Amino acid sequence: MPNIKAKFLGTGKALPQKVLTNADIEKMVETNDEWIRTRTGILERRVTSREEATSDLAITAAKEALANANVKAEELDSIIVATCTPDMVFPSVSCIVQSALGAKNAMGMDVSAACSGFIFGLATAKSFIESGQSKKLLLIGVDTLSKITNWQDRSTCILFGDGAGAAVISAEPGDAGILSVYTASDGTQADILKVPGGGSRNPICKEILDDKSYTIQMDGPEVYKLAVTKMVEASEKALELAGKQASDLKLIIPHQANLRIIESVAKRLKVREDQVFVNVQKYGNMSAATTIVALDEAQREGRLKRGDLVELVAFGAGLTWGASVIRW
Ligand code: UT7
């Protein structure tokens, strides 16, 4: 049996048309552009309209990835969607995507790991491919956090945006592909970042609509500290699993939540500025979509060429965190 790897054949992305600038948010809550820029690095973000759902973005990104990979939807045997903002409780977003693409030979399932979702999806993709269960799969990272944001809470509403990224990943002989994935969780810290209402613990009712507990609640400074330490830990573990060092990386793509978090992680890993991909200024935190949208942009901008080593790393609610080293 030759050395089979989970290789990226193509990527795509989708962003809502509507741009929400810091100046727009200044009109909604007591904040200002300077505070948002200096504390987060975010200048603007994209938000879906009332009619646009998570699957709409996922389907557009998926079509672009399939075209980029030159793969037909019928060739897919699996569709994995990482999201914490599905269209509805069920069916899964992956089944909605499967139908829209006509990917009739693919099974579909969603992965729930909040902002770390795409990394957890990579762990699933690697296992599916290396075990022989899957030959060609579509992995999507997509979220529409704007739908579960409290637009009157200035400590959270400045941070988030909507978007989707998709990758066609195939079983291929050779050295290119997912070299390692490290994933971790700590449910004891679940309370620092959560959406407490609207699930089976506190089903939708008038009180939940009134107190807005169906929206994101976050202890920002605590999440900030853990995001830095856990993303450093995950980056180092995934590099170790791949037998590589940070200096070997052409690019590191950290979860795009806050520029200051990205800079702290980069400093602790001792990577150069030109090794770090940043697009948080344009999109804010798109949750499961951040690393795959950035990966798509990096290779289209020529910052990633075949044979280069790239590492993705993320941290999110759960808590969950993880990283993956990929030979492009
Ligand atoms: O994927 C994981 C998801 N989340 C994250 O990674 C986010 C992690 N956390 C963060 O990025 C940062 O904690 C924030 C950007 C959310 C907040 O920045 P901070 O430097 O930690 O500020 P803070 O929460 O300590 O607040 C400092 C001050 C407070 O005022 P006082 O108590 O010092 O008078 C806040 O009330 O800034 C105030 N503040 C604001 N002021 C203007 C909080 N939000 C705003 C705002 N505009 N939007």
Short mmCIF file of N, CA and C in Angstrom, two decimals, residues 6 77 94 96 114 118 140 161 164 185 224 288 290 298 304 317 321 328:
data_model
loop_
_atom_site.label_atom_id
_atom_site.label_comp_id
_atom_site.label_asym_id
_atom_site.label_seq_id
_atom_site.Cartn_x
_atom_site.Cartn_y
_atom_site.Cartn_z
N ALA A 6 -3.87 12.81 2.88
CA ALA A 6 -5.07 13.63 2.63
C ALA A 6 -4.60 14.96 2.05
N ASP A 77 -17.26 11.41 -1.80
CA ASP A 77 -17.90 10.36 -1.01
C ASP A 77 -18.28 10.85 0.40
N SER A 94 -24.49 19.87 6.25
CA SER A 94 -23.84 19.02 5.23
C SER A 94 -24.86 18.35 4.32
N ILE A 96 -27.82 19.61 3.56
CA ILE A 96 -28.37 20.68 2.72
C ILE A 96 -27.38 20.97 1.57
N ALA A 114 -17.08 24.88 17.49
CA ALA A 114 -17.04 26.35 17.46
C ALA A 114 -15.87 26.85 16.59
N PHE A 118 -12.85 23.93 12.04
CA PHE A 118 -12.16 23.49 10.82
C PHE A 118 -11.00 22.56 11.16
N ILE A 140 -15.86 21.82 4.86
CA ILE A 140 -16.28 23.22 4.86
C ILE A 140 -16.20 23.76 6.28
N GLY A 161 -17.91 38.21 12.47
CA GLY A 161 -18.36 38.37 11.09
C GLY A 161 -18.77 37.01 10.54
N ALA A 164 -17.54 31.69 4.87
CA ALA A 164 -17.37 30.25 4.63
C ALA A 164 -16.12 29.99 3.82
N SER A 185 -9.56 19.56 24.20
CA SER A 185 -10.76 20.19 24.75
C SER A 185 -10.65 20.32 26.26
N TYR A 224 -9.18 35.57 26.04
CA TYR A 224 -7.95 36.11 25.43
C TYR A 224 -6.71 35.38 25.92
N ALA A 288 -15.57 29.09 12.59
CA ALA A 288 -14.99 27.93 11.87
C ALA A 288 -14.47 28.27 10.48
N THR A 290 -12.52 30.94 9.71
CA THR A 290 -11.34 31.82 9.64
C THR A 290 -10.14 31.18 8.95
N ALA A 298 -4.43 32.90 1.01
CA ALA A 298 -2.96 32.80 1.00
C ALA A 298 -2.47 32.16 -0.29
N LEU A 304 1.54 30.88 -0.78
CA LEU A 304 1.68 29.45 -0.51
C LEU A 304 1.81 28.74 -1.85
N ALA A 317 -14.83 28.06 21.65
CA ALA A 317 -15.72 27.65 22.74
C ALA A 317 -15.67 26.15 22.92
N TRP A 321 -9.36 23.47 21.14
CA TRP A 321 -8.24 24.08 20.44
C TRP A 321 -7.50 23.00 19.65
N TRP A 328 1.65 21.67 1.46
CA TRP A 328 0.71 22.15 0.43
C TRP A 328 0.95 21.46 -0.90
#
